[in-house]
PDB file of C-alpha atoms in Angstrom:
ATOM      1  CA  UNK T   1     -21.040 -95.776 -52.014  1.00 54.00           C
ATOM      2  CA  UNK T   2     -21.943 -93.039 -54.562  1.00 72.00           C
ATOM      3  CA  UNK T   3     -25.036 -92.106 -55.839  1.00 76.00           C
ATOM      4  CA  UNK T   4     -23.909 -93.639 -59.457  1.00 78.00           C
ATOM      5  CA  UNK T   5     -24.100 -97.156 -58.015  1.00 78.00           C
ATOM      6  CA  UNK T   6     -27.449 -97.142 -56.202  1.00 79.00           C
ATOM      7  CA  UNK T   7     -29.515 -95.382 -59.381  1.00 83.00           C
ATOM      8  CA  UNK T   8     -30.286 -97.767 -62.204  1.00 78.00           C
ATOM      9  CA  UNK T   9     -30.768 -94.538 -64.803  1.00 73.00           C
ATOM     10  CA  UNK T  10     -33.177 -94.867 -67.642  1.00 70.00           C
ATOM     11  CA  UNK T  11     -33.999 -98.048 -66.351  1.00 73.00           C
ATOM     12  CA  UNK T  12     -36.016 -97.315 -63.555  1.00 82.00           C
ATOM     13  CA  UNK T  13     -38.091 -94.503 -64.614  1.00 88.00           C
ATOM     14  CA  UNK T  14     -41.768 -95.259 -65.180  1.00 93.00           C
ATOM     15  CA  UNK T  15     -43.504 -95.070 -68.482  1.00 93.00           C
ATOM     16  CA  UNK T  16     -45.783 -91.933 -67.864  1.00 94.00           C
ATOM     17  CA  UNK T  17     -44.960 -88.624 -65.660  1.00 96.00           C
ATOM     18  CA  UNK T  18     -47.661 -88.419 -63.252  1.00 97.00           C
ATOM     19  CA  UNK T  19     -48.334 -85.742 -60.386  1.00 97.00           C
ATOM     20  CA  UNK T  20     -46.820 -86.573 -56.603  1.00 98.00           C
ATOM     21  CA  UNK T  21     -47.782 -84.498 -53.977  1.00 97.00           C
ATOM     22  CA  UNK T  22     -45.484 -82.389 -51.962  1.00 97.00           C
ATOM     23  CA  UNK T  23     -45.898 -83.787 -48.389  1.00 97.00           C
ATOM     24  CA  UNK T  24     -45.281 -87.397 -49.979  1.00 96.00           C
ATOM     25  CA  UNK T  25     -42.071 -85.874 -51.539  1.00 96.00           C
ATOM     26  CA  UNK T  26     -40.893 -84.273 -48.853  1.00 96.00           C
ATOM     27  CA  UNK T  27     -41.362 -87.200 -46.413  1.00 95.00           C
ATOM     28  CA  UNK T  28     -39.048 -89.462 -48.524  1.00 94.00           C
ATOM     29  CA  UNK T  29     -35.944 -86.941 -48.681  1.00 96.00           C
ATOM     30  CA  UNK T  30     -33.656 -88.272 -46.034  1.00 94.00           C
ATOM     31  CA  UNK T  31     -30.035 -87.902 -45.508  1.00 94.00           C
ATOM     32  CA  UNK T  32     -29.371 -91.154 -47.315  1.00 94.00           C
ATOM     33  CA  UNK T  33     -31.358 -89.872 -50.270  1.00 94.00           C
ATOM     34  CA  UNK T  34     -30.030 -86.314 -49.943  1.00 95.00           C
ATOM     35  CA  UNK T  35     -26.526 -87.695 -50.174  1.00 93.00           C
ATOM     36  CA  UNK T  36     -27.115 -89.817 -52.901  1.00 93.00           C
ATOM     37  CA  UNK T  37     -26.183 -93.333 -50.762  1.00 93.00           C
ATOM     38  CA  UNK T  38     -29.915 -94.609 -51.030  1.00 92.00           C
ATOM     39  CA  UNK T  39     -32.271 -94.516 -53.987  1.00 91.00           C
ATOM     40  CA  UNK T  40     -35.572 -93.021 -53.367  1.00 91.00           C
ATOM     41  CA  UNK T  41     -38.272 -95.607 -52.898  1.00 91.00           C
ATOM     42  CA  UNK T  42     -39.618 -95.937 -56.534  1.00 91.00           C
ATOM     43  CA  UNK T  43     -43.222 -98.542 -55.830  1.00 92.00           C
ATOM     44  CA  UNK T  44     -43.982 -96.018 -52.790  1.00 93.00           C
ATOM     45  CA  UNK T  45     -43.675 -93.337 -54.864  1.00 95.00           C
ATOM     46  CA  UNK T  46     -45.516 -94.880 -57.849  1.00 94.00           C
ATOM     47  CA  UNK T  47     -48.692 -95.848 -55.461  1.00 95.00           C
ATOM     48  CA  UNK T  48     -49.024 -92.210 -54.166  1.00 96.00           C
ATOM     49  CA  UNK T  49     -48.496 -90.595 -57.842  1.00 96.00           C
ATOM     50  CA  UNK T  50     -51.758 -89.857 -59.952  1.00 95.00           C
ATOM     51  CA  UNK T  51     -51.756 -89.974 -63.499  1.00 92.00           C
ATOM     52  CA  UNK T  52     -52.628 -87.511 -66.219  1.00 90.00           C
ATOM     53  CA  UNK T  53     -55.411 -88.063 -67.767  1.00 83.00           C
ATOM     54  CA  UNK T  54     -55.692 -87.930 -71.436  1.00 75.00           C
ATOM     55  CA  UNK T  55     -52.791 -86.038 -73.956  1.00 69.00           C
ATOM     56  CA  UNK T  56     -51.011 -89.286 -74.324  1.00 76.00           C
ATOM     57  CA  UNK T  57     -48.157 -88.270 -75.867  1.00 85.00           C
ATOM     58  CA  UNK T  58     -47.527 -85.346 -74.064  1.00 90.00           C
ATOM     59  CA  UNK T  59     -47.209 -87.153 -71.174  1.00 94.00           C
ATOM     60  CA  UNK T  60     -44.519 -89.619 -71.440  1.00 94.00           C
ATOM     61  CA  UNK T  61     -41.429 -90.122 -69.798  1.00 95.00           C
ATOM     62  CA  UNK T  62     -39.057 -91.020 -72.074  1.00 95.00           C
ATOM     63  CA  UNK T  63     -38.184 -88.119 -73.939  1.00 95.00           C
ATOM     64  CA  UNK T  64     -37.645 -86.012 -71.116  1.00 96.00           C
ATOM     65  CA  UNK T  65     -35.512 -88.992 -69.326  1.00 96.00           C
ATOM     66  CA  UNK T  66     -33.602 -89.165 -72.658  1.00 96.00           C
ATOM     67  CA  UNK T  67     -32.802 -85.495 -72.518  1.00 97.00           C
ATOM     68  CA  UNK T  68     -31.662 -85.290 -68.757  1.00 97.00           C
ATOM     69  CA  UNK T  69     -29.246 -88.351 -70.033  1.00 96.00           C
ATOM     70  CA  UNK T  70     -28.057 -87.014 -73.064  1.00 97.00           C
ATOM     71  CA  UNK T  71     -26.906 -83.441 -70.775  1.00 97.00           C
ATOM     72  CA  UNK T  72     -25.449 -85.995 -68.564  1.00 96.00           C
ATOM     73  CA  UNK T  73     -23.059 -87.465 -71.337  1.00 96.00           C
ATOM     74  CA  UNK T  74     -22.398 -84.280 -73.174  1.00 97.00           C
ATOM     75  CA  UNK T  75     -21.208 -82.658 -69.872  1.00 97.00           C
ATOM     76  CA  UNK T  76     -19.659 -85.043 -67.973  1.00 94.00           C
ATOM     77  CA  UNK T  77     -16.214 -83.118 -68.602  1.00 93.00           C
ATOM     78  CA  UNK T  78     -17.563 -79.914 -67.660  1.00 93.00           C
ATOM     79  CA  UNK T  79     -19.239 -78.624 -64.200  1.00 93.00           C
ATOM     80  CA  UNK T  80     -22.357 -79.668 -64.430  1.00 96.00           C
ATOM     81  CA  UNK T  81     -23.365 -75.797 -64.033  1.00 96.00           C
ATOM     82  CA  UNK T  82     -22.385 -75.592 -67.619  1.00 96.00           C
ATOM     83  CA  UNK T  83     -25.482 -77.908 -68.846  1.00 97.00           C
ATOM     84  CA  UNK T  84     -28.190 -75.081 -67.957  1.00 98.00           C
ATOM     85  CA  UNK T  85     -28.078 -73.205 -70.881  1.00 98.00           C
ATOM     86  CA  UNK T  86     -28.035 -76.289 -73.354  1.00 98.00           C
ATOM     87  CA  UNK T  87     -31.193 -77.736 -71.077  1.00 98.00           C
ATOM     88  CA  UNK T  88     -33.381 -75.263 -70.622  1.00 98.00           C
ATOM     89  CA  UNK T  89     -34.526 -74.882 -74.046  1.00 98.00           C
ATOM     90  CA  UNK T  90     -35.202 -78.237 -75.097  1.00 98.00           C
ATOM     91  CA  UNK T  91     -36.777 -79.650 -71.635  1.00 98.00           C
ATOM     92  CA  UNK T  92     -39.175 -76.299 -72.216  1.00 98.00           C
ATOM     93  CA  UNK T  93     -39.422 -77.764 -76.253  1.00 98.00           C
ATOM     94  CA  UNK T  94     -39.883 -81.269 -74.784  1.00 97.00           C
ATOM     95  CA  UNK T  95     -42.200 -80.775 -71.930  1.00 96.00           C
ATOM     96  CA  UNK T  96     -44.495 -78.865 -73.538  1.00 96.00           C
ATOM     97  CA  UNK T  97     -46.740 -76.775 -70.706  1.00 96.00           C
ATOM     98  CA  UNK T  98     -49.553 -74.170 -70.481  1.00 96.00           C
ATOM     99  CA  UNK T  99     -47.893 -71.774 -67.339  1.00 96.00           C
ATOM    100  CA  UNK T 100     -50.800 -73.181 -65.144  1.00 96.00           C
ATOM    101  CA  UNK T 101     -49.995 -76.896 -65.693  1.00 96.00           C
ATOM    102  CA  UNK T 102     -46.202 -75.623 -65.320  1.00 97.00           C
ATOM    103  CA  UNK T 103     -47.539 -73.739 -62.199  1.00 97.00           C
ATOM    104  CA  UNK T 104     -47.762 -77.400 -60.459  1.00 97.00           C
ATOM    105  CA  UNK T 105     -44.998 -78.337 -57.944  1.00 98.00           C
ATOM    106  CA  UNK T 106     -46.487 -81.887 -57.651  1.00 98.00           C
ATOM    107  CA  UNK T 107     -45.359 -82.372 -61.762  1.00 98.00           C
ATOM    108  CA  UNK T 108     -42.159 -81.509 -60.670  1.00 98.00           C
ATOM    109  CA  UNK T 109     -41.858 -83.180 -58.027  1.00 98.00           C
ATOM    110  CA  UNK T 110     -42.807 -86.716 -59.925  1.00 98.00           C
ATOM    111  CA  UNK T 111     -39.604 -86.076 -62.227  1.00 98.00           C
ATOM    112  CA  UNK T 112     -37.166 -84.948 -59.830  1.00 97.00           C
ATOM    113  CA  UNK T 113     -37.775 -87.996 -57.387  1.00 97.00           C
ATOM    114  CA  UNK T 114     -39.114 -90.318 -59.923  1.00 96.00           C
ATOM    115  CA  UNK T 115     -38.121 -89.776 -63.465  1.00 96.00           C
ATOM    116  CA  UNK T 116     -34.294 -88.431 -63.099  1.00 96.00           C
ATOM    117  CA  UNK T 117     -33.525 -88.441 -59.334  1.00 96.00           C
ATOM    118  CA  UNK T 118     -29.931 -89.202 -60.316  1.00 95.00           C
ATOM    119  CA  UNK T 119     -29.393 -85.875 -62.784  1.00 96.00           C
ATOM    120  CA  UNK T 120     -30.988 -83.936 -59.452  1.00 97.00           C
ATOM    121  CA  UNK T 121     -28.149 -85.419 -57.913  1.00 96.00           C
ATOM    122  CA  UNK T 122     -25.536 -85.091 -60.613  1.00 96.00           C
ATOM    123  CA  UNK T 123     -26.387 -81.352 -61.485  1.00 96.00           C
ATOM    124  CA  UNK T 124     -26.132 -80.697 -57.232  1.00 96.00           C
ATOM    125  CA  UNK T 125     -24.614 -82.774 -55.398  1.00 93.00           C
ATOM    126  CA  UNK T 126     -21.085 -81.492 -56.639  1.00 76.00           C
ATOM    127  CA  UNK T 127     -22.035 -77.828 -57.048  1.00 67.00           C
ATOM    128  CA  UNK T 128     -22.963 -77.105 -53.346  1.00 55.00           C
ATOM    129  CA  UNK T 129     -22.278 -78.149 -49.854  1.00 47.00           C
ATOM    130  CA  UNK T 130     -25.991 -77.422 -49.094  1.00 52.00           C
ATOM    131  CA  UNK T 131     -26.111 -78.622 -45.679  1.00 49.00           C
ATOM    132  CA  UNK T 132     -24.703 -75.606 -43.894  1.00 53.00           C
ATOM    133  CA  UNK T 133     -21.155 -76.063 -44.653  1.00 56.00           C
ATOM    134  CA  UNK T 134     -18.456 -78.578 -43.150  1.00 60.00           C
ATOM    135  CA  UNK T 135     -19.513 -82.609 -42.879  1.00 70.00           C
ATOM    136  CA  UNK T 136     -20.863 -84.571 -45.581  1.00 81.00           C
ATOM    137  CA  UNK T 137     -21.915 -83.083 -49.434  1.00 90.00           C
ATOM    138  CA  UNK T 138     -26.158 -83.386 -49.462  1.00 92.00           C
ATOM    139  CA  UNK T 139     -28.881 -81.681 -52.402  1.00 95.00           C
ATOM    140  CA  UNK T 140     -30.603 -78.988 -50.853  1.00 96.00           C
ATOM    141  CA  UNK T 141     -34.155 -80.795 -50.342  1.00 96.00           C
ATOM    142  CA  UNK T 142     -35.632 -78.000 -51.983  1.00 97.00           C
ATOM    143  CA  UNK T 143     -34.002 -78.848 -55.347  1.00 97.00           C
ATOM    144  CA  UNK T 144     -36.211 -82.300 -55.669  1.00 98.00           C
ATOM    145  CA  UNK T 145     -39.231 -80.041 -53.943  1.00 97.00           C
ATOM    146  CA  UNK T 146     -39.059 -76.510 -53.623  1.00 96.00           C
ATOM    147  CA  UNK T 147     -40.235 -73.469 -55.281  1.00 97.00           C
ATOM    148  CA  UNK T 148     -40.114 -72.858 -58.862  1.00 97.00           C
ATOM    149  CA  UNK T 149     -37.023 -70.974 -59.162  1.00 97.00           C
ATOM    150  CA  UNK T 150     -34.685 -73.547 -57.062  1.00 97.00           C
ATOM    151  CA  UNK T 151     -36.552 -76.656 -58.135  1.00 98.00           C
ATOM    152  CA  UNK T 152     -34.103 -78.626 -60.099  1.00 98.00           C
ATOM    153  CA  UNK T 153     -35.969 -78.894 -62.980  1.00 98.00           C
ATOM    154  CA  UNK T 154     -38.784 -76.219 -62.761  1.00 98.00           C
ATOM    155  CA  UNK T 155     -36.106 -73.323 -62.687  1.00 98.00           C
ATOM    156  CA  UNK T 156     -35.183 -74.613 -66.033  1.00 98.00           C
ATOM    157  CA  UNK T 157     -38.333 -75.099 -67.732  1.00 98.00           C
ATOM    158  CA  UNK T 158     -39.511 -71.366 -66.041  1.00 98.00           C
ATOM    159  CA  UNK T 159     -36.065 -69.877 -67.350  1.00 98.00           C
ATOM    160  CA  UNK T 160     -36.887 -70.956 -70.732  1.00 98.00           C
ATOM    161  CA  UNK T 161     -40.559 -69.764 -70.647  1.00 98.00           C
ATOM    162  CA  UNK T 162     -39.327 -66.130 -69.358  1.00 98.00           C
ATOM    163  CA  UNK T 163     -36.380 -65.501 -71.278  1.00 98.00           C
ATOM    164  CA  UNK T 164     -37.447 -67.062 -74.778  1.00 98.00           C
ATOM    165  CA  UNK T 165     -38.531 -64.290 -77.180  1.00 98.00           C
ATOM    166  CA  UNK T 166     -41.431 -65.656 -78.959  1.00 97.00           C
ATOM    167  CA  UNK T 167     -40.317 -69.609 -80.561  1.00 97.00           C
ATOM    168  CA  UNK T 168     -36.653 -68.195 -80.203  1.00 98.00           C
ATOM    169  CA  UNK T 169     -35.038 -69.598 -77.674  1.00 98.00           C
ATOM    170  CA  UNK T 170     -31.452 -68.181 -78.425  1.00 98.00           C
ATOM    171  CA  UNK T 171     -31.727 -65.325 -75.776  1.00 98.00           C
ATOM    172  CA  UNK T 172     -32.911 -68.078 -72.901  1.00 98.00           C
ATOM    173  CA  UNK T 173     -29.527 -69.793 -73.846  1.00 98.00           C
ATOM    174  CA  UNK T 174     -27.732 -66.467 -73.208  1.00 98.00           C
ATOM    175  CA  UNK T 175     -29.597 -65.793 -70.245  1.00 98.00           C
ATOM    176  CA  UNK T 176     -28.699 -69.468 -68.670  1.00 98.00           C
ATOM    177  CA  UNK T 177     -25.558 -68.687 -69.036  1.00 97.00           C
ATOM    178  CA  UNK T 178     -25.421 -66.546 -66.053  1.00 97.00           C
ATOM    179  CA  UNK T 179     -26.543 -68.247 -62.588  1.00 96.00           C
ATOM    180  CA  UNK T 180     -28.223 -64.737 -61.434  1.00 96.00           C
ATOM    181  CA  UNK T 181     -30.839 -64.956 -63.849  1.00 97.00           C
ATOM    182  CA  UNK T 182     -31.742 -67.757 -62.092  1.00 97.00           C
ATOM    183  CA  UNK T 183     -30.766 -66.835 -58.544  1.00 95.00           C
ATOM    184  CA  UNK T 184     -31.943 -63.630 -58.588  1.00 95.00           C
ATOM    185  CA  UNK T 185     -34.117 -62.616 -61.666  1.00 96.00           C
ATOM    186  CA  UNK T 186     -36.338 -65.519 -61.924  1.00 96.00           C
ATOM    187  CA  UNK T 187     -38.156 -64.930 -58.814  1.00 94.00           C
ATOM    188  CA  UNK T 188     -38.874 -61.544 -59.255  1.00 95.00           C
ATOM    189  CA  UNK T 189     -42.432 -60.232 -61.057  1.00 94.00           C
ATOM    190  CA  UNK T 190     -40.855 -57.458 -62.768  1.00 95.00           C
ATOM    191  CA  UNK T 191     -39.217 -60.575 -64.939  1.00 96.00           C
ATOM    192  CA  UNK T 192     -42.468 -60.985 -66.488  1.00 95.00           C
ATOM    193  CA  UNK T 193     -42.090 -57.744 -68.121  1.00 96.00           C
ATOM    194  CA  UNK T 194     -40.858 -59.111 -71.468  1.00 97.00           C
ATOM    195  CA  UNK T 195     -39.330 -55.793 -72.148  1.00 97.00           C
ATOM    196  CA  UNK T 196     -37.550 -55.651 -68.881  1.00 97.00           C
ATOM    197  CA  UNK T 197     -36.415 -59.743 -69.060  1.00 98.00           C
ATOM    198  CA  UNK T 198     -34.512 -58.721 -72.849  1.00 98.00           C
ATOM    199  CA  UNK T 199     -33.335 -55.744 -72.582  1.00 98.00           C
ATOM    200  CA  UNK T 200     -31.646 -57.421 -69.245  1.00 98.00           C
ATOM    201  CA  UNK T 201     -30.607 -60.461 -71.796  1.00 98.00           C
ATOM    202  CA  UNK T 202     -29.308 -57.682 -73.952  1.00 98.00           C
ATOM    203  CA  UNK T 203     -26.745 -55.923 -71.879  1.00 97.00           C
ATOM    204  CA  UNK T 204     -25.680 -59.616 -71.316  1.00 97.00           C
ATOM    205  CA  UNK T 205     -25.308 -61.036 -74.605  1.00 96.00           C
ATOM    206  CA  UNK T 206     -23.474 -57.867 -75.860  1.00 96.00           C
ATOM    207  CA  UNK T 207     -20.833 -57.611 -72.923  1.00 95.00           C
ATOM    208  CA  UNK T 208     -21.671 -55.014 -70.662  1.00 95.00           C
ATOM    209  CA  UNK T 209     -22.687 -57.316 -67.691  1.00 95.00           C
ATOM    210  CA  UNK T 210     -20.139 -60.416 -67.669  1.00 92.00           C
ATOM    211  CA  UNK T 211     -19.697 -61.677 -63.967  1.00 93.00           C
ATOM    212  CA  UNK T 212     -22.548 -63.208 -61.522  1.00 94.00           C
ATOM    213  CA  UNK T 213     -22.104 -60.599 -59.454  1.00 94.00           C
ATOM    214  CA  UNK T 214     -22.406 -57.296 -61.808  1.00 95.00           C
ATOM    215  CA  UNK T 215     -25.764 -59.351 -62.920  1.00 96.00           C
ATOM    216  CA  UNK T 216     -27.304 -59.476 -59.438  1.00 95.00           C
ATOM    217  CA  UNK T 217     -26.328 -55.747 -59.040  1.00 95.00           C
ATOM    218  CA  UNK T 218     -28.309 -55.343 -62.573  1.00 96.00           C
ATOM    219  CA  UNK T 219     -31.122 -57.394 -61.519  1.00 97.00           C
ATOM    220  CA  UNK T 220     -31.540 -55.306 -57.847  1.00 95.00           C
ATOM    221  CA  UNK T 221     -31.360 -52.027 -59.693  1.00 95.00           C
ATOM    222  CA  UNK T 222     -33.879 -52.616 -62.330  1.00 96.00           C
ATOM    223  CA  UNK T 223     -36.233 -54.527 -59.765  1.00 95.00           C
ATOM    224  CA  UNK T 224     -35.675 -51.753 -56.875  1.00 94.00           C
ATOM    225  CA  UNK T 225     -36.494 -48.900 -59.995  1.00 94.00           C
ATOM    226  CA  UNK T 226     -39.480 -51.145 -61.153  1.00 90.00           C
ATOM    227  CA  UNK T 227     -41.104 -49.791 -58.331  1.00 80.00           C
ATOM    228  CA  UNK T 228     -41.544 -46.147 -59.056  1.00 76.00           C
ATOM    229  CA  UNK T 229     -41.053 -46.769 -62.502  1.00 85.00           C
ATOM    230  CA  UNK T 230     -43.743 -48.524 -64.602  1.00 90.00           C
ATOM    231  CA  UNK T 231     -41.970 -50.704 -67.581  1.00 94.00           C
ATOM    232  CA  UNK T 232     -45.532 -51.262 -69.086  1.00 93.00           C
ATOM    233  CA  UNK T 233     -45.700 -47.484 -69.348  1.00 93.00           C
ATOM    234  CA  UNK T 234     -42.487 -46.768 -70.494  1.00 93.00           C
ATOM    235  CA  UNK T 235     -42.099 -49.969 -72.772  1.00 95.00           C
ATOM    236  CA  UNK T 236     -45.004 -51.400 -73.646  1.00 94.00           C
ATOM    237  CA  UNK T 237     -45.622 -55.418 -74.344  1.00 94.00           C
ATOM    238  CA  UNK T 238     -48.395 -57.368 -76.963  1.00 92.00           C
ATOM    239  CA  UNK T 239     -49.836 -60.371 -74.823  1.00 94.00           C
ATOM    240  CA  UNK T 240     -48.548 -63.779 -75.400  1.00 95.00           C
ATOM    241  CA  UNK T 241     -50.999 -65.631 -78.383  1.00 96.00           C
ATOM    242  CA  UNK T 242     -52.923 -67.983 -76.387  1.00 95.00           C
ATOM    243  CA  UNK T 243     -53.941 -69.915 -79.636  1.00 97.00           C
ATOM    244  CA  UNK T 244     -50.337 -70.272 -81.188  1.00 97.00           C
ATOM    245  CA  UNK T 245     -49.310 -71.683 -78.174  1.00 96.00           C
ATOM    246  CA  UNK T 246     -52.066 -74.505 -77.871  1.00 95.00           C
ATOM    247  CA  UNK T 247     -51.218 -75.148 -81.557  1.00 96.00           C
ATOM    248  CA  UNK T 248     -47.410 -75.507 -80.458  1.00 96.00           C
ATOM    249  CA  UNK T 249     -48.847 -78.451 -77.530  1.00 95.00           C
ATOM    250  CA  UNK T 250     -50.713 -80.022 -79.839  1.00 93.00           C
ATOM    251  CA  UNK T 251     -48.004 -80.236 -82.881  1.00 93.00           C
ATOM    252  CA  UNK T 252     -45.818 -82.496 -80.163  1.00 90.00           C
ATOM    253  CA  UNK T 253     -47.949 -85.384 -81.380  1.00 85.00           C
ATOM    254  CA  UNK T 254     -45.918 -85.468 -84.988  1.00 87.00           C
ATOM    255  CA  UNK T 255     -42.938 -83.232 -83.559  1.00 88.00           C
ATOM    256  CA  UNK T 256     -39.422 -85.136 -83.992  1.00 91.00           C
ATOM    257  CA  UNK T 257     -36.999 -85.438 -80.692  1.00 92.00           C
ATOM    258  CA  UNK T 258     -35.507 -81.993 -80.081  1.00 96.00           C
ATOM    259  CA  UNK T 259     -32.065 -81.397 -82.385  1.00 97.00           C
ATOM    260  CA  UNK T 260     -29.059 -81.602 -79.730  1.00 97.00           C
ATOM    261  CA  UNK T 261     -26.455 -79.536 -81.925  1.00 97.00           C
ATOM    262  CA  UNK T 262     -28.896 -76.584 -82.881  1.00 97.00           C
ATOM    263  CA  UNK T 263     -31.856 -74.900 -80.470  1.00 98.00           C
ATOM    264  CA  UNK T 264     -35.364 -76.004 -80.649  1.00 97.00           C
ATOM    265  CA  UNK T 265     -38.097 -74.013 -82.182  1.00 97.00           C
ATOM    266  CA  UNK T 266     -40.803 -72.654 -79.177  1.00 97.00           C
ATOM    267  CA  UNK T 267     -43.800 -71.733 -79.604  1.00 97.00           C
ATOM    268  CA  UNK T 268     -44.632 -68.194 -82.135  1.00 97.00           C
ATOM    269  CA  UNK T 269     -46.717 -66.566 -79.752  1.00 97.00           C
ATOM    270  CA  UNK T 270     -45.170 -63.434 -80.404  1.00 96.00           C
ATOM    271  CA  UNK T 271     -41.877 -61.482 -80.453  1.00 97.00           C
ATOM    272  CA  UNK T 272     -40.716 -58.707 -78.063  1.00 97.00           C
ATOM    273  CA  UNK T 273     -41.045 -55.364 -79.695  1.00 96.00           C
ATOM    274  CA  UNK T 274     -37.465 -53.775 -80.337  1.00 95.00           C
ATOM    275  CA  UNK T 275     -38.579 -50.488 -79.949  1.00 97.00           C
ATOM    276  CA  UNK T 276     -39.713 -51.677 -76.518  1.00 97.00           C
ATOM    277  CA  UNK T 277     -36.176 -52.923 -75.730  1.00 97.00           C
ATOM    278  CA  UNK T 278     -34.625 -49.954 -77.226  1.00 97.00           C
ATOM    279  CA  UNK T 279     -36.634 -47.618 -74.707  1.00 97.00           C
ATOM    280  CA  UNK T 280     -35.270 -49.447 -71.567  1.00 97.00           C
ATOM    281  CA  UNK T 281     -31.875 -50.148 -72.613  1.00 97.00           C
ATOM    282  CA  UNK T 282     -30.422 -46.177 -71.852  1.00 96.00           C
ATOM    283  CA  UNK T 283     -32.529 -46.563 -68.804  1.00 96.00           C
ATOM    284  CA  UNK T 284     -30.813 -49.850 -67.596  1.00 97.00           C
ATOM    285  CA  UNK T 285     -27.292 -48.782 -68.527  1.00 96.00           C
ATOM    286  CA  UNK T 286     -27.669 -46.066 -66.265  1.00 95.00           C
ATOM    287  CA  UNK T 287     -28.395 -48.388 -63.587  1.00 95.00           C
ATOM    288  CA  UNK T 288     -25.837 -50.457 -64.239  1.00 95.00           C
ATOM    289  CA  UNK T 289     -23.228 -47.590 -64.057  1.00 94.00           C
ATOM    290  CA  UNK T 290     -24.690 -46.728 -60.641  1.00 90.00           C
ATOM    291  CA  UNK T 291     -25.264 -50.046 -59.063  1.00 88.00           C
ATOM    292  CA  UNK T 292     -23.175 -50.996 -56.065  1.00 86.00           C
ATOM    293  CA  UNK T 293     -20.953 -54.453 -57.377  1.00 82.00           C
ATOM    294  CA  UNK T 294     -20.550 -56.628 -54.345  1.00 66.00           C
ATOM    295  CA  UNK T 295     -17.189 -57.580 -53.940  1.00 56.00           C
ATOM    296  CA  UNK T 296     -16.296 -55.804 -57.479  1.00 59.00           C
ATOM    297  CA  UNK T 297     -12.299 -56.037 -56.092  1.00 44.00           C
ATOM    298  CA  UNK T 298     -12.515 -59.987 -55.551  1.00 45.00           C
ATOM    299  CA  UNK T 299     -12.318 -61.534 -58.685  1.00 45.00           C
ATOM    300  CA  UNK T 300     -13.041 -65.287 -57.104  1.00 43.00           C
ATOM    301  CA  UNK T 301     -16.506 -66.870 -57.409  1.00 55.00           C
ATOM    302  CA  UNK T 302     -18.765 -69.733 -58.160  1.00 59.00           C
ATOM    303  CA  UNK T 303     -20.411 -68.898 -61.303  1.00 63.00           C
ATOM    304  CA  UNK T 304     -22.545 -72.003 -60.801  1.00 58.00           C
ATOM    305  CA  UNK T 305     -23.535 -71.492 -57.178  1.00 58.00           C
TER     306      UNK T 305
END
């Protein structure tokens, strides 16, 4: 039995996302869940969940279901590895979050187990033998409940939020491209550097880091130099405007469904200085040159691992 005929879809996801605690999460991913043969228990689930109060419109289900089954149709040709950079942008232009509401692993939890347990399952299940290798294909449990960065859908929505440069999402859809920036870069403070996160976003978009692996020799180098070397110093960065990005939540009320064929607008809290990226980028290059490549001679691997 596959996990296609034991889902109903859109079907059986609830009306409103809601907030389900971690211990109740984690106590309902068994094998038969992890391997997609049994649906999770959706009215256990639904009587531990609490709901939002007020926002009403920013807390619906719908539109984010919609969007988890539209990357499910438009990919279905492709590995579903491919989807990332299409659905990062518009689940962060959907979902619109403060960081501390995104900070919540129980809101995450609620749509990975509740809302779209079957793209959790779609977007892993075929992408990894998480289980230690050999025997029979599971999801990792920490991609329904895990940190932010593995998280099936938090690691999108954080990608999004880190890589964005002000409401322009284009260089988050460049960075998504490349599983390290997930992998490796998203966990790592020196990320938050918006300076650091472009110029990185930079050397990608224009060519000069093209493979998985150079990235995650990129992404150790800058992070390992980050320590003796202050970005902030060297590059410096204009806060994030708190107000134009409460405006942006509150315009989802009369915003339209986010376009599928052309990137969302996010919120215009501020661009990224260039001259701030123009600083770093000699200073990255030359740890790129320098960085050790693993496997540089091996040209086979999983771009989507």
């Amino acid at each position: 039995m596959s996990w296609e005929s034991v889902y109903e879809g859109a079907a059986a996801a609830p009306e409103r996302l809601a907030l389900l605690p971690d211990a109740v999460a984690r106590r309902e991913l068994d094998d038969e869940v992890l391997s997609g043969r049994s649906a999770v228990p959706h009215e256990k689930l639904d009587r531990s969940s609490r709901a939002f109060e007020g926002d009403g419109d920013r807390w619906r289900a719908r539109p984010v279901r919609e969007l988890f089954d539209a990357a499910m149709r438009r990919f279905v040709e492709a590995h579903p590895g491919t989807s990332d950079a299409w659905l990062a942008p518009r689940l962060h232009a959907t979902l619109r979050l403060t960081r501390r509401e995104a900070g919540d692993s129980e809101l995450w939890n609620h749509l990975a187990l509740r809302v779209a347990p079957d793209y959790v399952l779609w977007r892993w299940l075929g992408s990894e033998n998480e289980n230690g290798g050999g025997g029979e294909a599971r999801v990792n449990p920490r991609r329904f409940t895990g940190p932010f960065h593995v998280q099936a859908m938090a690691r999108l929505w954080w990608a999004a939020e880190i890589y964005r440069d002000g409401r322009n999402y284009a260089t988050a859809e460049a960075a998504c491209t490349n599983q390290e920036m997930f992998n490796s870069a998203l966990r790592q403070d020196v990320f938050l550097h918006r300076p650091t996160a472009q110029t990185v976003i930079r050397m990608l978009r224009d060519g000069t880091v093209t493979s998985t692996r150079a990235a995650n020799a990129l992404i150790k180098a800058v992070n390992t130099a980050g320590s003796t070397i202050q970005y902030e110093l060297v590059a410096p960065d204009e806060p994030l405007d708190t107000k134009a990005r409460r405006l942006w939540i509150e315009d989802l009320t009369y915003a339209p469904p986010v376009p599928h064929d052309s990137l969302p607008d996010g919120p215009d809290d501020g661009e990224v200085d260039f001259s701030s990226v123009a600083r770093l980028l000699p200073l990255f290059q030359e740890l790129f040159t320098t960085a050790p490549i693993r496997g540089k001679e091996d040209p086979v691997e999983n771009p989507y691992a």
